[in-house]
Amino acid sequence: MAFEYTEIEDPVYKATWQERNEDDYVLVRPTDCDQIPVTLPDWQPEPCCLNKRFKTLDQRIKDMDVRLDDVWLITYPKSGTTWCQEMIWLICNDLDYEQAAKDKLVRRFPFMEINGLRDLPPGIDCFQEVLSMQSPRFIKTHLPVGFLPDQIWTVKPRLVYVRRNPKAVAVSYYYHSVSLHGYRGTMDQFVRSFINELQYYSPYHRHVLEYYNLEYEDDMLHLCFEDMKKDLKGTLKQVCSFFNKSYSEEQLETLARHLSFESMKDNQAVNGQQWVEHCLKQTGMVDKLKDDNYKFIRRGESEGWKTELSAELAQQIDQWTERKVTDSEQISLFRYD
């Protein structure tokens, strides 16, 4: 096996994970990464916070066949993933809004490893869907670089990586965890466990840095959520160039309107609100059904964290970043204010 699994020994996690209704996390480390072209000095993959269910997929993902015309979207959770999925799919599919409305985003752009994280309704196997898709496949994943299929490094399909301010990620991830995972802790507890690298797909900074320091020639595009909020049209042109697509200014204006927050939150093909409502009912949190904080597409803001994080927590996230990122140039990847 190319992975080792280690129990979490953190005393706070061990004492409180059940009352917070967290998953029984485990640390997973890939052990065969020699061919991965990460240029960080003396790079070795760090353990990633997942759960034991991931054992059902770990080696299958490592060994999967990769196609040259695949499009892979990779993010740490809550970094603008859904927004970028819709954007990329439309740009690559000649702005086919009619087909995008007919076929839900989860089918057009499946979340590859979701079956390795949680129980889904019978008959839903997203990894098998990816294997069976016609080319070109559009594949979403949150996995760190060491968990990707080995063939990525020889076939070299196009990769798009998106990053976001860690303070915004922390807030959005908290509400997401309540809505979709039945998390029962406070925002304060969640952010502290995020800082302690004990949320799905952590460690956060390492996730970003590994992809940022990946030697992948011209087949990888790096995007930033905050840049998209400031200049969506500029990002659309950047993505079009990456995929060798050309659209008129009028077409780009139409696409920008389609990708606006107001449009996205009302778009049933991309909005997973039905799944949120199902999960809130299943976990007995029906009081949150009318609260806009617990929507699948919540606010789509770049600076909403300023009104939701205490000054103490915001400062602790900054101090955490300073501990984890010592390179003066690369720390700019995590600073937005």
CSV table of C-alpha atoms in Angstrom, one decimal, residues 35-290:
chain,number,residue,atom,x,y,z
A,35,GLN,CA,7.9,11.2,-9.0
A,36,ILE,CA,5.9,14.2,-7.9
A,37,PRO,CA,7.7,17.4,-9.0
A,38,VAL,CA,7.2,19.6,-5.9
A,39,THR,CA,10.1,22.0,-5.7
A,40,LEU,CA,10.0,22.8,-2.0
A,41,PRO,CA,13.4,22.0,-0.3
A,42,ASP,CA,13.6,18.4,0.9
A,43,TRP,CA,9.9,18.0,0.3
A,44,GLN,CA,8.0,15.1,1.8
A,45,PRO,CA,4.2,14.9,2.0
A,46,GLU,CA,2.7,15.6,5.4
A,47,PRO,CA,-0.2,13.5,6.8
A,48,CYS,CA,-3.6,14.7,5.7
A,49,CYS,CA,-6.7,14.7,7.9
A,50,LEU,CA,-9.2,12.3,6.4
A,51,ASN,CA,-11.1,9.3,7.8
A,52,LYS,CA,-10.8,5.6,7.7
A,53,ARG,CA,-13.4,5.3,5.0
A,54,PHE,CA,-10.8,6.8,2.6
A,55,LYS,CA,-9.1,3.3,2.6
A,56,THR,CA,-11.8,2.2,0.2
A,57,LEU,CA,-10.5,4.7,-2.4
A,58,ASP,CA,-6.9,5.5,-1.7
A,59,GLN,CA,-5.1,3.0,-3.9
A,60,ARG,CA,-7.8,3.2,-6.6
A,61,ILE,CA,-7.2,6.9,-7.0
A,62,LYS,CA,-3.5,6.5,-7.1
A,63,ASP,CA,-3.8,3.8,-9.8
A,64,MET,CA,-6.5,5.4,-11.9
A,65,ASP,CA,-6.1,6.0,-15.6
A,66,VAL,CA,-5.6,9.7,-16.4
A,67,ARG,CA,-6.5,11.1,-19.8
A,68,LEU,CA,-4.7,13.9,-21.5
A,69,ASP,CA,-7.9,15.9,-22.1
A,70,ASP,CA,-9.0,15.7,-18.4
A,71,VAL,CA,-9.6,19.0,-16.6
A,72,TRP,CA,-8.8,18.8,-12.9
A,73,LEU,CA,-10.0,21.5,-10.5
A,74,ILE,CA,-8.2,21.3,-7.2
A,75,THR,CA,-8.9,23.4,-4.1
A,76,TYR,CA,-8.7,23.3,-0.3
A,77,PRO,CA,-12.4,23.2,0.7
A,78,LYS,CA,-14.4,26.5,0.6
A,79,SER,CA,-12.0,28.3,-1.7
A,80,GLY,CA,-14.6,29.0,-4.4
A,81,THR,CA,-14.8,25.5,-5.9
A,82,THR,CA,-18.4,25.6,-7.1
A,83,TRP,CA,-18.0,29.0,-8.7
A,84,CYS,CA,-14.9,27.8,-10.6
A,85,GLN,CA,-16.5,24.5,-11.6
A,86,GLU,CA,-19.3,26.3,-13.4
A,87,MET,CA,-16.9,28.9,-14.9
A,88,ILE,CA,-14.5,26.3,-16.2
A,89,TRP,CA,-17.2,23.9,-17.6
A,90,LEU,CA,-18.9,26.7,-19.5
A,91,ILE,CA,-15.7,28.1,-20.9
A,92,CYS,CA,-14.6,24.7,-22.1
A,93,ASN,CA,-18.0,23.8,-23.5
A,94,ASP,CA,-18.7,26.8,-25.8
A,95,LEU,CA,-20.9,28.6,-23.2
A,96,ASP,CA,-23.6,25.9,-23.5
A,97,TYR,CA,-25.9,27.4,-20.9
A,98,GLU,CA,-28.8,25.2,-22.0
A,99,GLN,CA,-26.9,22.0,-21.3
A,100,ALA,CA,-25.5,23.4,-18.1
A,101,ALA,CA,-29.1,24.1,-16.9
A,102,LYS,CA,-30.3,20.6,-17.9
A,103,ASP,CA,-27.4,18.6,-16.3
A,104,LYS,CA,-26.5,19.3,-12.6
A,105,LEU,CA,-23.0,20.4,-11.9
A,106,VAL,CA,-22.4,17.4,-9.7
A,107,ARG,CA,-22.8,15.2,-12.8
A,108,ARG,CA,-20.9,17.5,-15.2
A,109,PHE,CA,-18.0,18.0,-12.8
A,110,PRO,CA,-18.1,15.2,-10.1
A,111,PHE,CA,-16.4,15.4,-6.7
A,112,MET,CA,-14.1,12.4,-7.2
A,113,GLU,CA,-13.4,11.2,-3.7
A,114,ILE,CA,-16.6,12.1,-1.8
A,115,ASN,CA,-17.5,8.4,-1.4
A,116,GLY,CA,-14.2,8.0,0.5
A,117,LEU,CA,-15.3,10.6,3.1
A,118,ARG,CA,-19.0,10.0,3.9
A,119,ASP,CA,-21.9,7.7,3.3
A,120,LEU,CA,-24.0,8.6,0.3
A,121,PRO,CA,-27.4,7.2,-0.8
A,122,PRO,CA,-27.2,3.7,-2.3
A,123,GLY,CA,-26.2,3.6,-5.9
A,124,ILE,CA,-24.1,6.9,-5.8
A,125,ASP,CA,-20.5,6.2,-6.6
A,126,CYS,CA,-18.8,9.4,-7.7
A,127,PHE,CA,-15.4,7.8,-8.3
A,128,GLN,CA,-17.0,5.2,-10.6
A,129,GLU,CA,-18.8,8.1,-12.4
A,130,VAL,CA,-15.5,9.7,-13.1
A,131,LEU,CA,-14.0,6.5,-14.5
A,132,SER,CA,-17.1,6.1,-16.8
A,133,MET,CA,-17.3,9.7,-18.1
A,134,GLN,CA,-16.8,10.4,-21.7
A,135,SER,CA,-13.9,12.7,-22.6
A,136,PRO,CA,-13.2,15.4,-21.8
A,137,ARG,CA,-13.8,14.7,-18.1
A,138,PHE,CA,-14.1,17.5,-15.6
A,139,ILE,CA,-12.9,16.3,-12.2
A,140,LYS,CA,-13.1,18.1,-8.8
A,141,THR,CA,-10.9,17.1,-5.9
A,142,HIS,CA,-9.7,18.6,-2.6
A,143,LEU,CA,-6.8,16.1,-2.3
A,144,PRO,CA,-3.3,17.3,-1.5
A,145,VAL,CA,-0.7,16.8,-4.3
A,146,GLY,CA,0.6,13.5,-2.9
A,147,PHE,CA,-2.7,11.8,-3.2
A,148,LEU,CA,-3.3,12.4,-6.9
A,149,PRO,CA,-3.1,9.6,-9.4
A,150,ASP,CA,0.5,8.6,-10.4
A,151,GLN,CA,-0.4,9.1,-14.1
A,152,ILE,CA,-0.9,12.8,-13.6
A,153,TRP,CA,2.9,13.3,-13.7
A,154,THR,CA,3.4,11.5,-17.0
A,155,VAL,CA,0.1,12.2,-18.9
A,156,LYS,CA,0.0,15.9,-17.7
A,157,PRO,CA,-3.6,16.9,-18.1
A,158,ARG,CA,-4.6,20.5,-17.3
A,159,LEU,CA,-4.9,21.4,-13.6
A,160,VAL,CA,-6.5,24.5,-12.1
A,161,TYR,CA,-5.8,25.3,-8.5
A,162,VAL,CA,-7.7,27.9,-6.5
A,163,ARG,CA,-6.7,29.5,-3.2
A,164,ARG,CA,-8.5,31.8,-0.8
A,165,ASN,CA,-7.8,33.8,2.3
A,166,PRO,CA,-7.5,31.4,5.3
A,167,LYS,CA,-9.7,33.6,7.4
A,168,ALA,CA,-12.5,33.5,4.9
A,169,VAL,CA,-11.9,29.7,4.4
A,170,ALA,CA,-12.3,29.2,8.2
A,171,VAL,CA,-15.6,31.0,8.4
A,172,SER,CA,-17.1,29.4,5.3
A,173,TYR,CA,-15.8,25.9,6.3
A,174,TYR,CA,-17.5,26.3,9.7
A,175,TYR,CA,-21.0,26.9,8.2
A,176,HIS,CA,-20.4,24.2,5.6
A,177,SER,CA,-19.5,21.7,8.3
A,178,VAL,CA,-22.7,22.5,10.3
A,179,SER,CA,-24.9,22.4,7.2
A,180,LEU,CA,-23.5,19.3,5.5
A,181,HIS,CA,-21.7,17.3,8.3
A,182,GLY,CA,-23.8,18.0,11.3
A,183,TYR,CA,-21.0,19.8,13.2
A,184,ARG,CA,-22.3,20.8,16.7
A,185,GLY,CA,-19.3,22.8,18.0
A,186,THR,CA,-19.0,26.6,18.1
A,187,MET,CA,-17.2,28.8,15.5
A,188,ASP,CA,-14.5,29.3,18.0
A,189,GLN,CA,-14.0,25.5,18.5
A,190,PHE,CA,-14.0,24.9,14.7
A,191,VAL,CA,-11.4,27.6,13.9
A,192,ARG,CA,-9.1,26.3,16.6
A,193,SER,CA,-9.3,22.8,15.2
A,194,PHE,CA,-8.7,24.3,11.7
A,195,ILE,CA,-5.5,25.9,13.1
A,196,ASN,CA,-4.6,22.6,14.7
A,197,GLU,CA,-4.8,21.0,11.2
A,198,LEU,CA,-7.8,18.8,12.3
A,199,GLN,CA,-10.3,19.4,9.6
A,200,TYR,CA,-10.8,17.5,6.4
A,201,TYR,CA,-7.9,18.0,3.9
A,202,SER,CA,-5.6,19.9,6.4
A,203,PRO,CA,-2.9,20.9,6.7
A,204,TYR,CA,-4.1,24.1,4.9
A,205,HIS,CA,-0.9,26.0,4.2
A,206,ARG,CA,0.9,22.9,3.0
A,207,HIS,CA,-2.0,22.2,0.6
A,208,VAL,CA,-1.6,25.6,-1.0
A,209,LEU,CA,2.2,25.6,-1.0
A,210,GLU,CA,2.6,22.2,-2.5
A,211,TYR,CA,0.5,23.2,-5.5
A,212,TYR,CA,2.1,26.6,-5.8
A,213,ASN,CA,5.6,25.0,-5.9
A,214,LEU,CA,4.7,22.3,-8.4
A,215,GLU,CA,6.8,22.1,-11.5
A,216,TYR,CA,4.2,21.5,-14.1
A,217,GLU,CA,5.2,23.6,-17.1
A,218,ASP,CA,2.3,25.5,-18.8
A,219,ASP,CA,-0.4,23.0,-18.0
A,220,MET,CA,-1.4,24.4,-14.6
A,221,LEU,CA,-3.4,27.6,-13.8
A,222,HIS,CA,-3.4,29.3,-10.4
A,223,LEU,CA,-6.4,31.3,-9.4
A,224,CYS,CA,-7.3,33.3,-6.3
A,225,PHE,CA,-10.9,33.8,-5.0
A,226,GLU,CA,-10.2,37.4,-3.9
A,227,ASP,CA,-8.8,38.3,-7.4
A,228,MET,CA,-12.0,36.8,-8.9
A,229,LYS,CA,-14.1,39.0,-6.7
A,230,LYS,CA,-12.2,42.1,-7.7
A,231,ASP,CA,-12.0,41.4,-11.4
A,232,LEU,CA,-14.1,38.5,-12.6
A,233,LYS,CA,-13.8,39.6,-16.3
A,234,GLY,CA,-10.1,39.6,-16.0
A,235,THR,CA,-10.2,36.0,-14.5
A,236,LEU,CA,-12.5,34.9,-17.3
A,237,LYS,CA,-10.0,36.1,-19.9
A,238,GLN,CA,-7.2,34.3,-18.0
A,239,VAL,CA,-9.1,31.0,-18.0
A,240,CYS,CA,-10.1,31.4,-21.6
A,241,SER,CA,-6.5,31.8,-22.6
A,242,PHE,CA,-5.4,28.8,-20.5
A,243,PHE,CA,-8.0,26.6,-22.3
A,244,ASN,CA,-7.3,28.2,-25.8
A,245,LYS,CA,-10.9,29.6,-26.0
A,246,SER,CA,-11.9,32.9,-27.4
A,247,TYR,CA,-15.1,34.8,-26.7
A,248,SER,CA,-16.4,38.3,-27.4
A,249,GLU,CA,-16.7,41.0,-24.8
A,250,GLU,CA,-20.5,40.6,-25.0
A,251,GLN,CA,-20.2,36.8,-24.4
A,252,LEU,CA,-17.9,37.4,-21.4
A,253,GLU,CA,-20.3,40.0,-20.0
A,254,THR,CA,-23.1,37.4,-20.2
A,255,LEU,CA,-20.9,34.8,-18.6
A,256,ALA,CA,-20.0,37.2,-15.8
A,257,ARG,CA,-23.7,37.8,-15.1
A,258,HIS,CA,-24.3,34.1,-15.1
A,259,LEU,CA,-21.5,33.6,-12.5
A,260,SER,CA,-22.7,36.5,-10.2
A,261,PHE,CA,-23.6,35.6,-6.7
A,262,GLU,CA,-27.3,36.4,-7.2
A,263,SER,CA,-27.4,34.2,-10.3
A,264,MET,CA,-25.5,31.3,-8.8
A,265,LYS,CA,-27.6,31.1,-5.6
A,266,ASP,CA,-30.8,30.8,-7.7
A,267,ASN,CA,-29.3,28.3,-10.2
A,268,GLN,CA,-30.8,24.9,-9.3
A,269,ALA,CA,-28.2,23.1,-11.5
A,270,VAL,CA,-25.3,24.3,-9.3
A,271,ASN,CA,-27.0,24.9,-6.0
A,272,GLY,CA,-26.9,21.9,-3.6
A,273,GLN,CA,-29.4,23.4,-1.3
A,274,GLN,CA,-31.7,20.3,-1.3
A,275,TRP,CA,-28.8,18.3,0.1
A,276,VAL,CA,-28.2,20.9,2.8
A,277,GLU,CA,-31.8,20.8,3.8
A,278,HIS,CA,-31.7,17.0,3.9
A,279,CYS,CA,-28.6,17.0,6.1
A,280,LEU,CA,-30.0,19.6,8.5
A,281,LYS,CA,-33.2,17.6,8.9
A,282,GLN,CA,-31.2,14.4,9.4
A,283,THR,CA,-29.1,15.9,12.1
A,284,GLY,CA,-32.1,17.6,13.9
A,285,MET,CA,-31.0,21.2,13.0
A,286,VAL,CA,-34.3,22.2,11.5
A,287,ASP,CA,-34.0,25.6,13.2
A,288,LYS,CA,-31.2,26.5,10.7
A,289,LEU,CA,-33.3,25.9,7.6
A,290,LYS,CA,-34.4,29.5,7.3
